[in-house]
Coordinates of C-alpha atoms in Angstrom, one line a residue:
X1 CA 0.0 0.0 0.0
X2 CA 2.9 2.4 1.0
X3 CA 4.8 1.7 -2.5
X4 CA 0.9 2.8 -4.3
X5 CA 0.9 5.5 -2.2
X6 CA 4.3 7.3 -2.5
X7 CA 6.1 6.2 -5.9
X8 CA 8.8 8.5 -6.1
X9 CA 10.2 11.5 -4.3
X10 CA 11.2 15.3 -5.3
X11 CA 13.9 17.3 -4.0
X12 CA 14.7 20.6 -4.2
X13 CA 16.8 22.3 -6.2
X14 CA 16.0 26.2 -5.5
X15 CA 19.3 26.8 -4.1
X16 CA 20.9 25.8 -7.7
X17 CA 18.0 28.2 -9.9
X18 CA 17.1 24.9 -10.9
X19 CA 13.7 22.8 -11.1
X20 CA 12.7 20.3 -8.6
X21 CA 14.0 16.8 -9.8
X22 CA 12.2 13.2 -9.5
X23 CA 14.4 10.7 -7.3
X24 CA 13.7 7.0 -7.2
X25 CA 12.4 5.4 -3.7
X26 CA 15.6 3.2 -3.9
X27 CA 18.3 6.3 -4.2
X28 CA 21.1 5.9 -1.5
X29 CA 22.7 8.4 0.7
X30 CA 26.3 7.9 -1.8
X31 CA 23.8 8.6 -5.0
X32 CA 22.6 11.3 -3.2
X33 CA 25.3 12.5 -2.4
X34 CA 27.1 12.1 -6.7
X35 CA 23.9 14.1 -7.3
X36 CA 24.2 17.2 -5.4
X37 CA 28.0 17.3 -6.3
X38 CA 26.6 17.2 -9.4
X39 CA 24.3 20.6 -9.1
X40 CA 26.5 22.2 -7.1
X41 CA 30.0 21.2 -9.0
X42 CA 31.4 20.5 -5.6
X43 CA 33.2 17.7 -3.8
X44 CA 32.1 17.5 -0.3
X45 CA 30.2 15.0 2.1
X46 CA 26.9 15.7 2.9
X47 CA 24.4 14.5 5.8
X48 CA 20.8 14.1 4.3
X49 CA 17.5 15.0 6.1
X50 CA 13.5 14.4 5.9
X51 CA 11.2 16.3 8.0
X52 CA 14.1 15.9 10.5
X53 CA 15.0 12.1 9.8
X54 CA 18.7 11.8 8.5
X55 CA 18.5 9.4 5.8
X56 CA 21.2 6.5 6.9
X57 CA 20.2 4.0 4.2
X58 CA 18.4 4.7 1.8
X59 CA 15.1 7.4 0.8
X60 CA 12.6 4.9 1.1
X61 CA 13.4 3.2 4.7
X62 CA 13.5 6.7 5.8
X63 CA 10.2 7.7 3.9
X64 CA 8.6 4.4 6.1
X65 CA 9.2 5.5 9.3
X66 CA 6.7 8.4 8.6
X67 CA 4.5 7.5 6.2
X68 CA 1.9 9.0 8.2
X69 CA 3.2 12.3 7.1
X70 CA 3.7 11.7 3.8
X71 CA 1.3 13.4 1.1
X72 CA 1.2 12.3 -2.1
X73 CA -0.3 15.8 -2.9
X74 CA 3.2 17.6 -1.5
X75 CA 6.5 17.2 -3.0
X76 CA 9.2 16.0 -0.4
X77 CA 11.6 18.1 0.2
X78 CA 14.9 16.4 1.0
X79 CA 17.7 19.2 2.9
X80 CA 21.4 18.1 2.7
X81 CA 24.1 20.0 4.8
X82 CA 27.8 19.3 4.7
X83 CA 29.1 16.9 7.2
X84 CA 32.2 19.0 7.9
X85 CA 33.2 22.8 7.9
X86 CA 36.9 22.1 6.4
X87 CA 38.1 19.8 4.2
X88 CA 40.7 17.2 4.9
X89 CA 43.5 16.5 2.3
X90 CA 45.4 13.3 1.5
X91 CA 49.0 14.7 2.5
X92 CA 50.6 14.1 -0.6
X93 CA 54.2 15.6 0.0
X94 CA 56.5 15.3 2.9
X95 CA 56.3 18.3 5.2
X96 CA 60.1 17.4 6.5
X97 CA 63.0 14.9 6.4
X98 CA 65.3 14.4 9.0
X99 CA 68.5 12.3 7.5
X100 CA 71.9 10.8 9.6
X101 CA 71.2 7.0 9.6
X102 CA 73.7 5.4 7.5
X103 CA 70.9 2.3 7.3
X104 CA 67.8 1.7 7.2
X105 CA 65.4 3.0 10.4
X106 CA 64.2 -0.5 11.6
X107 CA 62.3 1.5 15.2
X108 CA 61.2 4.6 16.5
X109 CA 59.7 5.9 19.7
X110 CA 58.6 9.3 21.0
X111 CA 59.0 10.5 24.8
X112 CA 56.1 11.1 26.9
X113 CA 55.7 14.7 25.8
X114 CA 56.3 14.7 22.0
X115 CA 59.5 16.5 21.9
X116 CA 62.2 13.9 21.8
X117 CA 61.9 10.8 19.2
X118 CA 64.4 8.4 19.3
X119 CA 65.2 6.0 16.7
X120 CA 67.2 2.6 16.0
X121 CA 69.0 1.6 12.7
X122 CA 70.6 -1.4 10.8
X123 CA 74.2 1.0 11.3
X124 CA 73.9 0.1 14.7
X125 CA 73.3 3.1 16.1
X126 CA 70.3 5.7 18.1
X127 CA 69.7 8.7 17.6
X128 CA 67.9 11.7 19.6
X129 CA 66.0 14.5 17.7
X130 CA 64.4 17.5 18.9
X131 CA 61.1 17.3 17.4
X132 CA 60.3 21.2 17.9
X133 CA 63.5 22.0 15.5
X134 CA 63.9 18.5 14.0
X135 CA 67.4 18.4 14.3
X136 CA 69.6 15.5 15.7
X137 CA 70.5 16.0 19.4
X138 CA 72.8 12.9 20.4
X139 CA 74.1 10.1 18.0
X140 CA 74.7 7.2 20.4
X141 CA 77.2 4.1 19.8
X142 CA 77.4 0.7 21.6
X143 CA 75.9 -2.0 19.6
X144 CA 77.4 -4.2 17.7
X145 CA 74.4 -5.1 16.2
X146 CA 71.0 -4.1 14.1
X147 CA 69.5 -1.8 16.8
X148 CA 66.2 -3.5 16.5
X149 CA 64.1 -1.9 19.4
X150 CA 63.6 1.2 21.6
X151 CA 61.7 1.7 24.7
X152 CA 61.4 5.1 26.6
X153 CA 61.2 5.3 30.5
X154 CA 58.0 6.1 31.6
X155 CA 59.2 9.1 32.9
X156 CA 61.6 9.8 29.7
X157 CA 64.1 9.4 32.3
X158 CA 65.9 6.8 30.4
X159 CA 66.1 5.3 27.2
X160 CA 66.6 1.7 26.8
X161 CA 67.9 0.0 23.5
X162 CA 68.1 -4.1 22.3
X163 CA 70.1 -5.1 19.1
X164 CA 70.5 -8.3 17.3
X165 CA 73.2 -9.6 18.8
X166 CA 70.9 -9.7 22.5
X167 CA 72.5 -7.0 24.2
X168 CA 70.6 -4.0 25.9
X169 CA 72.2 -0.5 26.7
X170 CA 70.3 1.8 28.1
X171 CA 70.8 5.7 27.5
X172 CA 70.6 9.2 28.8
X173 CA 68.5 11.3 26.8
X174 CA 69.6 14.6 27.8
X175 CA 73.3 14.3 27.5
X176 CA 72.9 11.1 24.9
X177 CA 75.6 9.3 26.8
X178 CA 75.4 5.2 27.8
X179 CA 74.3 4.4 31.4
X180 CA 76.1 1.8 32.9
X181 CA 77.2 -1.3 31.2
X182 CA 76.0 -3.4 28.4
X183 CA 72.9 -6.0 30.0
X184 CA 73.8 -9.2 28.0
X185 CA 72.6 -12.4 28.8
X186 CA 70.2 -13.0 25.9
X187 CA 71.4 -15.8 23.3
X188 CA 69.1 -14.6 20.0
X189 CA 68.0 -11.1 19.6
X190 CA 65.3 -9.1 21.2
X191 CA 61.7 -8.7 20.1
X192 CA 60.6 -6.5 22.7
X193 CA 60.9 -4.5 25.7
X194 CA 58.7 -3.4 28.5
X195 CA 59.5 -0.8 31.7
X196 CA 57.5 -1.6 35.0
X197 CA 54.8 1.4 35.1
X198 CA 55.7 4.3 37.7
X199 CA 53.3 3.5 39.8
X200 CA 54.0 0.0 40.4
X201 CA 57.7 1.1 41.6
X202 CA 57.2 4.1 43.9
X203 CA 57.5 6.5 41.1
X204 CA 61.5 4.9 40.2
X205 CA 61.0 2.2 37.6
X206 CA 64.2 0.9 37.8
X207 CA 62.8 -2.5 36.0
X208 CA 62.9 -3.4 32.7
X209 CA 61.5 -6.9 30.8
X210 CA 62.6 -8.1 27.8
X211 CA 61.4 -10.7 25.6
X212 CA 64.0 -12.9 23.1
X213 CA 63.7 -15.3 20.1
X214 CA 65.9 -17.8 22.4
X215 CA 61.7 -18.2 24.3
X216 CA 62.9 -16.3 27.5
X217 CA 61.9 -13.1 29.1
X218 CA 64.2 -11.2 31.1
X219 CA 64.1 -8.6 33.8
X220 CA 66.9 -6.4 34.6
X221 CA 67.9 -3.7 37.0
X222 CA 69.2 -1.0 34.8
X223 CA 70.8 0.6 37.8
X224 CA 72.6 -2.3 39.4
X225 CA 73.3 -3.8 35.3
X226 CA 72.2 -6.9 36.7
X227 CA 69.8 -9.6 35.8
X228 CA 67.5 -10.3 39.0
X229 CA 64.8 -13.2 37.0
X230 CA 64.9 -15.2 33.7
X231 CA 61.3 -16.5 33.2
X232 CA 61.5 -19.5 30.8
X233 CA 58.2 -21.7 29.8
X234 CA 58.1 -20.5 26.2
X235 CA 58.8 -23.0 23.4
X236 CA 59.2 -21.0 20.7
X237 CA 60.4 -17.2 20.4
X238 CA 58.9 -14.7 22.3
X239 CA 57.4 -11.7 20.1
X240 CA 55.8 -9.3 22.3
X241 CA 55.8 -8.6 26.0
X242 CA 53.9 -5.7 28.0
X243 CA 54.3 -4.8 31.7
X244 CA 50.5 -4.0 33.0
X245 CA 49.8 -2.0 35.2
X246 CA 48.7 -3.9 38.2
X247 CA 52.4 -5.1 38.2
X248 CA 51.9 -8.3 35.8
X249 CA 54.0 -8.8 32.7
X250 CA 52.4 -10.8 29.5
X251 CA 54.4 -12.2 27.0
X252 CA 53.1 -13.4 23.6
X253 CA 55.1 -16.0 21.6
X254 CA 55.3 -18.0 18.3
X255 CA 54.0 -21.1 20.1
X256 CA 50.4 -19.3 20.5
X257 CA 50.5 -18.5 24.0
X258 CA 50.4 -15.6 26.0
X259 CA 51.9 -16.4 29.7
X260 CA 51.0 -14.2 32.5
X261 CA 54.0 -13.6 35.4
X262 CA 54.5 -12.2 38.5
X263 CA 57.4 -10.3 38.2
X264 CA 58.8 -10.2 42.4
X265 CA 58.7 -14.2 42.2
X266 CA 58.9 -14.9 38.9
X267 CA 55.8 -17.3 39.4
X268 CA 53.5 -17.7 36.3
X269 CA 50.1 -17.2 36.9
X270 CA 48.2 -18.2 33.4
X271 CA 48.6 -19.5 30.0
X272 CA 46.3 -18.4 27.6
X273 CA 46.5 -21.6 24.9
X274 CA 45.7 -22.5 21.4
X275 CA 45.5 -18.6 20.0
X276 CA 45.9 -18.2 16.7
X277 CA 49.3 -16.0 15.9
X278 CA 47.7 -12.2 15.0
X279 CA 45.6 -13.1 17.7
X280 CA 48.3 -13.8 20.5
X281 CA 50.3 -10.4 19.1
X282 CA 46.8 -8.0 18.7
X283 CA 45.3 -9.5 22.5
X284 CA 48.8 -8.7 23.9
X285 CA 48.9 -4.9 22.6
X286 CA 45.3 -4.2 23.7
X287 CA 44.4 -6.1 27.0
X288 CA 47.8 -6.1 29.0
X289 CA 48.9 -3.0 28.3
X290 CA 46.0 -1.0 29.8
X291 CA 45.8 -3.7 32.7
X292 CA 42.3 -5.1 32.7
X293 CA 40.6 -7.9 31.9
X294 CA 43.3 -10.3 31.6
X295 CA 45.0 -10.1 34.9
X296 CA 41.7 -10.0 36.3
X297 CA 41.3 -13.7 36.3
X298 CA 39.6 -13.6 32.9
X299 CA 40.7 -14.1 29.4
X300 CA 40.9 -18.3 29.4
X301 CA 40.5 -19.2 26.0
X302 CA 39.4 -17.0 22.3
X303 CA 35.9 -16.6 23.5
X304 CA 36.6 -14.9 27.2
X305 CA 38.8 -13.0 24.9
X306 CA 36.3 -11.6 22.6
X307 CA 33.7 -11.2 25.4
X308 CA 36.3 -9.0 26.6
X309 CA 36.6 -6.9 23.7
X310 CA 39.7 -7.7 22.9

């Protein structure tokens, strides 16, 4: 009865000087839109209303919803207004460069401000740049090795760095120069590194994890260059590891698991089994890193995961 009673629908075009045009029931918010691009020789996104209903779909689901309103006596007037004020541009040049590496960047990582970026290359070096004038601060040499990742200090206090070879150094951003001595103790390289949160430490963080091809994590204290737990249950490489912040560390490896420690005992508290590989890597950067869910006894198998929203 509706389709007898409304075949087709007018909108206006008094804006363009032009006549009213006839617009199939079946015309979607995209032809809509082609169409008053069209008349108005414009490229812009539009948002498109009827008597106050926004057309989502298409014109006749909104037309349904009030056929009690509709006259087949009346043209229907259908309003558009643009969706946004400014338009956004593809960036299609590069607004700067900042050259120095010798090889290729492999990481990067920004301080907890903005205004520092650090970054790791294949000619085994990092580098510091002040973002606010991009130019290089410190150029800093230890490694033997592809630097292959970079991990700030929560408090940008420190900088700590992992190579091919296994070896960490960890560095001073303001001055650029190498704290301590080199933390070996890692037979394959290093995937991954993880600082215990501030406020799980009293506000020092003096703890860092890392996670290894050779299917160990460990954690050091940068201040006393010593090794203080090797957790080992892994049976393949480790890829990804994140410190949470009710003081629990997850690690993800090749052999689809993520393991949940305790970092004061080196106790493991969970295995999470039989995860497919993105999954392990994707559950690991979402749910441990903010701290919830997983550590909250939760998170046994895929499905707790994805009732988790992870």
């Amino acid at each position: 009865w509706y389709q007898r009673r409304v075949r087709e629908a007018v909108v206006s075009t008094q804006s363009t000087g032009g006549s009213p045009l006839e617009i199939p029931l079946d015309a979607t918010t995209n032809q809509l839109q082609v169409l008053v691009n069209a008349l108005l020789g414009a490229e812009e996104k539009y948002q498109f209303h009827v008597n106050d209903y926004e057309i989502t779909d298409c014109l006749r689901k909104t037309l349904v919803q009030q056929e009690n309103d509709i006259s087949t006596e009346n043209a229907i007037e259908i309003r558009y207004e643009p969706q946004a004020v400014f338009r956004v541009k593809a960036v299609t040049r590069c607004t700067s460069s900042m050259p120095g590496h010798g090889e290729a960047v492999i990481n990067l990582a920004f301080n907890n401000d903005g205004t520092q970026l650090a970054s790791g290359s294949g000619d085994a070096s990092v580098r510091f740049w002040d973002l606010t004038t991009e130019s290089p601060l410190h150029v800093c040499k230890a490694h033997k090795q592809w630097v292959l990742v970079i991990a700030w200090h929560p408090a940008s206090r420190y900088v700590a760095s992992a190579c091919k070879k296994g070896d960490i150094c960890i560095w001073d951003p303001k001055s650029g120069t190498h704290i301590g001595k080199i933390l070996s103790g890692h037979k394959k390289y290093i995937s991954s590194l993880a600082w215990q949160p501030l406020h799980c430490s009293k506000g020092n963080a003096t703890l860092l994890a890392s996670g290894s091809k050779d299917n160990t994590i460990k954690i050091w204290d940068v201040i006393r260059g010593l090794c203080t737990l090797t957790l080992s249950s892994h049976t393949q490489g480790v890829t990804s590891i994140r410190w949470s912040g009710d003081d629990l560390i997850y690690s993800a490896s090749q052999d689809r698991t993520i393991k949940v420690w305790r970092p004061s005992d080196g106790v493991m508290c969970r295995t999470l089994q039989d995860l497919p590989d993105m999954q392990t890597r994707c559950t690991l950067l979402i749910g441990a890193h903010v701290g919830q869910g997983l550590s909250a006894g939760q998170g046994q198998s895929p499905e707790d995961l994805a009732s988790l929203g992870v």
